[in-house]
């Protein structure tokens, strides 16, 4: 309990010392139209989470990139929306978010079964390293901030990988709460993944980014983007996945989006 008290004390101290100024907060929210479904109370909670997140993590520019206060808040907001009703501890185990001025070539190497070493030299917009930083290209964060035009959200994607990695590899099995069944999660996600991969294989045009067919880990990250940014689409395409996500993230964004369209 001493630990708990210490944690609360620390939390209060951080919140008191590092508030996000109102104009900066509003500017960051305006960049991110998908957050319009949240109530003022929830946005206040999100703001506190952002302050704690920014206290715990470094957001560092690389290759000459200068990180502005707006960039810090915009990145924190999108990372924190995933854990709004969960625990910031889901982002424990790494220190930094590294921001590049453009796409970057990761340059990591891996060995295939035949012992041949390959080098990853495709430029990337973002990457979540296991036990390492999240890497983001700032122009790609900006392009993906508006779901309506981009149909993707880079920051939500990479932080979904980070949550997934709390249980090891990014394999689509995040740490589930005790009241959820891992067996059910695996069955539902596995069936949806097989279905989606088959649709992509036969070159069907899908409303969900075909990149989700890459692996179960990418499926979880891409569908998390859809869950937060276009929830009605996920509920329509894979209602059982939506239900698992609703229970896992403890949010029901599709119900919110409906209320917004059709206020009572
Ligand atoms: Zn990914």
Tab-separated table of C-alpha atoms and ligand atoms in Angstrom:
chain	number	residue	atom	x	y	z
A	1	UNK	CA	0.000	0.000	0.000
A	2	UNK	CA	2.977	2.277	0.555
A	3	UNK	CA	3.740	1.722	-3.085
A	4	UNK	CA	0.186	2.669	-4.045
A	5	UNK	CA	0.364	5.844	-1.960
A	6	UNK	CA	3.696	6.749	-3.490
A	7	UNK	CA	2.317	6.169	-6.942
A	8	UNK	CA	-0.685	8.396	-6.246
A	9	UNK	CA	1.521	11.085	-4.785
A	10	UNK	CA	3.767	10.970	-7.809
A	11	UNK	CA	0.773	11.067	-10.120
A	12	UNK	CA	-0.639	14.160	-8.380
A	13	UNK	CA	2.733	15.883	-8.480
A	14	UNK	CA	3.190	15.204	-12.197
A	15	UNK	CA	-0.347	16.371	-12.945
A	16	UNK	CA	0.187	19.558	-10.969
A	17	UNK	CA	3.513	20.381	-12.596
A	18	UNK	CA	3.067	19.427	-16.203
A	19	UNK	CA	-0.432	20.430	-17.307
A	20	UNK	CA	-0.996	20.802	-21.050
A	21	UNK	CA	-1.966	24.408	-21.866
A	22	UNK	CA	-5.517	24.780	-23.180
A	23	UNK	CA	-4.722	26.229	-26.661
A	24	UNK	CA	-2.173	23.471	-27.299
A	25	UNK	CA	-4.646	20.814	-26.142
A	26	UNK	CA	-7.404	22.195	-28.421
A	27	UNK	CA	-5.035	22.371	-31.383
A	28	UNK	CA	-4.018	18.739	-30.912
A	29	UNK	CA	-7.670	17.642	-30.636
A	30	UNK	CA	-8.498	19.476	-33.847
A	31	UNK	CA	-5.808	17.493	-35.634
A	32	UNK	CA	-7.588	14.292	-34.635
A	33	UNK	CA	-11.238	14.329	-35.726
A	34	UNK	CA	-11.761	10.688	-34.668
A	35	UNK	CA	-11.673	11.830	-31.026
A	36	UNK	CA	-14.904	13.828	-31.493
A	37	UNK	CA	-16.927	10.904	-30.075
A	38	UNK	CA	-15.528	11.399	-26.558
A	39	UNK	CA	-17.306	13.440	-23.882
A	40	UNK	CA	-15.670	16.415	-22.191
A	41	UNK	CA	-15.172	14.296	-19.038
A	42	UNK	CA	-13.410	11.569	-20.973
A	43	UNK	CA	-11.276	14.113	-22.789
A	44	UNK	CA	-10.220	15.479	-19.388
A	45	UNK	CA	-9.196	11.950	-18.352
A	46	UNK	CA	-7.356	11.569	-21.625
A	47	UNK	CA	-5.575	14.841	-20.944
A	48	UNK	CA	-4.361	13.604	-17.543
A	49	UNK	CA	-3.202	10.349	-19.116
A	50	UNK	CA	-1.305	12.347	-21.743
A	51	UNK	CA	0.479	14.333	-19.027
A	52	UNK	CA	1.504	11.109	-17.260
A	53	UNK	CA	2.510	9.513	-20.562
A	54	UNK	CA	4.671	12.505	-21.531
A	55	UNK	CA	6.261	12.436	-18.088
A	56	UNK	CA	7.139	8.752	-18.464
A	57	UNK	CA	8.284	8.717	-22.095
A	58	UNK	CA	10.803	10.680	-24.077
A	59	UNK	CA	9.689	11.908	-27.497
A	60	UNK	CA	12.909	12.438	-29.349
A	61	UNK	CA	13.623	13.848	-32.787
A	62	UNK	CA	16.103	11.964	-34.956
A	63	UNK	CA	18.032	12.970	-38.061
A	64	UNK	CA	17.585	16.654	-37.376
A	65	UNK	CA	13.850	16.469	-36.707
A	66	UNK	CA	12.680	19.029	-34.140
A	67	UNK	CA	9.812	17.759	-31.982
A	68	UNK	CA	7.364	20.585	-31.199
A	69	UNK	CA	4.986	20.706	-28.207
A	70	UNK	CA	2.069	20.064	-30.586
A	71	UNK	CA	3.776	16.963	-31.948
A	72	UNK	CA	4.319	15.658	-28.408
A	73	UNK	CA	0.687	16.137	-27.451
A	74	UNK	CA	-0.673	14.748	-30.744
A	75	UNK	CA	1.417	11.586	-30.365
A	76	UNK	CA	0.532	11.192	-26.677
A	77	UNK	CA	-3.187	11.650	-27.359
A	78	UNK	CA	-3.293	8.903	-29.954
A	79	UNK	CA	-1.219	6.552	-27.819
A	80	UNK	CA	-3.354	7.187	-24.740
A	81	UNK	CA	-6.754	6.724	-26.364
A	82	UNK	CA	-6.056	2.965	-26.525
A	83	UNK	CA	-5.523	2.770	-22.761
A	84	UNK	CA	-8.152	5.337	-21.721
A	85	UNK	CA	-9.999	2.697	-19.681
A	86	UNK	CA	-7.016	0.419	-19.115
A	87	UNK	CA	-3.660	0.970	-17.446
A	88	UNK	CA	-0.772	3.100	-18.673
A	89	UNK	CA	1.444	0.218	-17.454
A	90	UNK	CA	0.595	-1.466	-20.773
A	91	UNK	CA	3.285	0.845	-22.152
A	92	UNK	CA	5.906	-0.173	-19.595
A	93	UNK	CA	9.130	-1.715	-20.852
A	94	UNK	CA	10.316	1.004	-23.220
A	95	UNK	CA	11.479	4.580	-22.810
A	96	UNK	CA	11.229	6.526	-26.012
A	97	UNK	CA	9.304	7.468	-29.090
A	98	UNK	CA	11.692	8.451	-31.848
A	99	UNK	CA	10.375	10.826	-34.512
A	100	UNK	CA	11.966	11.031	-37.956
A	101	UNK	CA	11.561	13.855	-40.480
A	102	UNK	CA	10.515	11.305	-43.100
A	103	UNK	CA	10.186	7.602	-43.817
A	104	UNK	CA	13.153	5.623	-42.590
A	105	UNK	CA	14.977	2.442	-43.561
A	106	UNK	CA	15.191	0.247	-40.462
A	107	UNK	CA	18.187	-1.737	-41.744
A	108	UNK	CA	17.670	-4.668	-39.381
A	109	UNK	CA	18.734	-8.093	-40.537
A	110	UNK	CA	17.269	-11.532	-40.127
A	111	UNK	CA	18.237	-15.036	-41.098
A	112	UNK	CA	15.867	-17.345	-42.985
A	113	UNK	CA	15.603	-21.144	-42.551
A	114	UNK	CA	18.347	-21.669	-45.133
A	115	UNK	CA	20.702	-19.485	-43.109
A	116	UNK	CA	20.626	-16.646	-45.637
A	117	UNK	CA	20.818	-13.196	-44.029
A	118	UNK	CA	18.318	-10.634	-45.341
A	119	UNK	CA	18.346	-6.922	-44.761
A	120	UNK	CA	15.147	-4.932	-44.309
A	121	UNK	CA	15.660	-1.998	-46.649
A	122	UNK	CA	12.077	-0.981	-47.433
A	123	UNK	CA	11.340	2.503	-46.085
A	124	UNK	CA	8.842	2.471	-43.196
A	125	UNK	CA	6.425	5.066	-41.805
A	126	UNK	CA	6.454	3.550	-38.342
A	127	UNK	CA	7.799	0.676	-36.313
A	128	UNK	CA	7.379	-0.692	-32.796
A	129	UNK	CA	10.549	-2.444	-31.660
A	130	UNK	CA	10.137	-5.260	-29.106
A	131	UNK	CA	11.424	-3.854	-25.772
A	132	UNK	CA	12.641	-0.838	-27.761
A	133	UNK	CA	11.268	2.478	-28.946
A	134	UNK	CA	8.305	3.284	-31.138
A	135	UNK	CA	9.609	4.951	-34.298
A	136	UNK	CA	7.399	7.314	-36.292
A	137	UNK	CA	7.816	9.396	-39.431
A	138	UNK	CA	6.233	12.748	-38.601
A	139	UNK	CA	4.801	13.465	-42.118
A	140	UNK	CA	3.128	10.056	-41.949
A	141	UNK	CA	1.701	10.804	-38.487
A	142	UNK	CA	0.190	13.986	-39.942
A	143	UNK	CA	-1.154	12.252	-43.047
A	144	UNK	CA	-2.733	9.510	-40.904
A	145	UNK	CA	-4.223	11.878	-38.305
A	146	UNK	CA	-7.320	12.395	-40.444
A	147	UNK	CA	-8.915	8.990	-40.882
A	148	UNK	CA	-11.438	10.301	-43.440
A	149	UNK	CA	-8.702	10.994	-45.971
A	150	UNK	CA	-6.030	8.462	-44.956
A	151	UNK	CA	-8.027	5.380	-43.883
A	152	UNK	CA	-5.227	4.547	-41.462
A	153	UNK	CA	-3.846	5.719	-38.133
A	154	UNK	CA	-0.130	5.190	-37.728
A	155	UNK	CA	0.163	6.016	-34.028
A	156	UNK	CA	-2.774	3.827	-32.946
A	157	UNK	CA	-1.269	1.046	-35.079
A	158	UNK	CA	2.196	1.124	-33.514
A	159	UNK	CA	0.879	1.417	-29.958
A	160	UNK	CA	-1.507	-1.502	-30.527
A	161	UNK	CA	1.652	-3.489	-31.373
A	162	UNK	CA	3.204	-2.261	-28.115
A	163	UNK	CA	0.215	-3.539	-26.093
A	164	UNK	CA	0.346	-6.835	-28.003
A	165	UNK	CA	4.093	-7.122	-27.207
A	166	UNK	CA	3.399	-7.121	-23.466
A	167	UNK	CA	2.914	-10.882	-23.852
A	168	UNK	CA	5.968	-11.454	-26.069
A	169	UNK	CA	5.849	-11.144	-29.837
A	170	UNK	CA	3.313	-9.025	-31.690
A	171	UNK	CA	1.133	-12.022	-32.515
A	172	UNK	CA	-2.372	-10.642	-32.041
A	173	UNK	CA	-2.722	-11.935	-28.442
A	174	UNK	CA	-2.528	-8.941	-26.075
A	175	UNK	CA	-2.652	-9.436	-22.280
A	176	UNK	CA	-6.336	-10.192	-21.670
A	177	UNK	CA	-8.045	-9.346	-18.377
A	178	UNK	CA	-9.059	-12.293	-16.151
A	179	UNK	CA	-12.728	-12.048	-17.169
A	180	UNK	CA	-11.931	-12.657	-20.853
A	181	UNK	CA	-11.256	-16.067	-22.389
A	182	UNK	CA	-7.999	-16.439	-24.316
A	183	UNK	CA	-9.511	-19.416	-26.108
A	184	UNK	CA	-12.471	-17.369	-27.296
A	185	UNK	CA	-10.215	-14.467	-28.315
A	186	UNK	CA	-7.968	-16.760	-30.362
A	187	UNK	CA	-10.921	-18.510	-31.993
A	188	UNK	CA	-12.710	-15.281	-32.949
A	189	UNK	CA	-9.608	-13.422	-34.128
A	190	UNK	CA	-8.250	-16.519	-35.895
A	191	UNK	CA	-11.478	-17.127	-37.852
A	192	UNK	CA	-11.722	-13.446	-38.835
A	193	UNK	CA	-8.067	-13.414	-39.875
A	194	UNK	CA	-8.484	-16.512	-42.057
A	195	UNK	CA	-11.568	-14.996	-43.667
A	196	UNK	CA	-9.856	-11.655	-44.305
A	197	UNK	CA	-6.658	-13.225	-45.647
A	198	UNK	CA	-8.755	-15.330	-48.063
A	199	UNK	CA	-10.577	-12.208	-49.278
A	200	UNK	CA	-7.272	-10.438	-49.866
A	201	UNK	CA	-5.894	-13.537	-51.589
A	202	UNK	CA	-8.706	-13.531	-54.112
A	203	UNK	CA	-8.039	-9.814	-54.641
A	204	UNK	CA	-11.370	-8.668	-53.273
A	205	UNK	CA	-11.518	-4.925	-52.631
A	206	UNK	CA	-11.781	-4.573	-48.858
A	207	UNK	CA	-12.838	-1.518	-46.846
A	208	UNK	CA	-10.268	-2.577	-44.234
A	209	UNK	CA	-6.607	-2.068	-45.215
A	210	UNK	CA	-5.399	-5.307	-46.900
A	211	UNK	CA	-2.163	-4.957	-44.931
A	212	UNK	CA	-4.124	-6.579	-42.083
A	213	UNK	CA	-3.731	-9.893	-43.960
A	214	UNK	CA	0.059	-9.753	-43.457
A	215	UNK	CA	0.011	-11.640	-40.110
A	216	UNK	CA	-2.192	-12.061	-37.010
A	217	UNK	CA	-0.102	-9.328	-35.343
A	218	UNK	CA	-0.797	-6.853	-38.156
A	219	UNK	CA	-4.448	-7.933	-38.149
A	220	UNK	CA	-4.745	-6.918	-34.490
A	221	UNK	CA	-2.978	-3.579	-35.065
A	222	UNK	CA	-4.928	-2.632	-38.216
A	223	UNK	CA	-8.263	-3.685	-36.707
A	224	UNK	CA	-7.444	-1.646	-33.598
A	225	UNK	CA	-7.080	1.390	-35.874
A	226	UNK	CA	-10.504	0.641	-37.380
A	227	UNK	CA	-11.997	0.062	-33.910
A	228	UNK	CA	-10.986	3.534	-32.737
A	229	UNK	CA	-11.262	5.528	-35.960
A	230	UNK	CA	-14.158	3.931	-37.889
A	231	UNK	CA	-15.801	1.642	-35.321
A	232	UNK	CA	-19.042	1.101	-37.265
A	233	UNK	CA	-17.011	-0.437	-40.096
A	234	UNK	CA	-15.406	-3.025	-37.809
A	235	UNK	CA	-18.737	-3.816	-36.130
A	236	UNK	CA	-20.266	-4.313	-39.583
A	237	UNK	CA	-17.443	-6.411	-41.088
A	238	UNK	CA	-16.431	-8.510	-38.078
A	239	UNK	CA	-19.020	-8.094	-35.293
A	240	UNK	CA	-17.464	-10.789	-33.102
A	241	UNK	CA	-14.045	-9.135	-33.312
A	242	UNK	CA	-15.692	-5.838	-32.441
A	243	UNK	CA	-17.237	-7.480	-29.364
A	244	UNK	CA	-13.856	-8.888	-28.240
A	245	UNK	CA	-12.226	-5.471	-28.737
A	246	UNK	CA	-15.084	-3.736	-26.904
A	247	UNK	CA	-14.432	-5.963	-23.903
A	248	UNK	CA	-10.647	-5.745	-24.171
A	249	UNK	CA	-10.340	-1.965	-24.604
A	250	UNK	CA	-13.403	-1.342	-22.357
A	251	UNK	CA	-14.834	1.087	-24.852
A	252	UNK	CA	-17.792	0.976	-27.227
A	253	UNK	CA	-16.866	3.571	-29.866
A	254	UNK	CA	-19.446	2.404	-32.426
A	255	UNK	CA	-22.295	3.187	-30.019
A	256	UNK	CA	-20.701	6.605	-29.474
A	257	UNK	CA	-20.335	7.299	-33.173
A	258	UNK	CA	-24.037	6.516	-33.661
A	259	UNK	CA	-25.054	8.924	-30.896
A	260	UNK	CA	-22.968	11.604	-32.534
A	261	UNK	CA	-24.681	11.088	-35.884
A	262	UNK	CA	-28.125	10.830	-34.345
A	263	UNK	CA	-28.168	12.778	-31.074
A	264	UNK	CA	-31.065	11.905	-28.753
B	1	LIG	ZN1	2.378	-3.132	-37.981
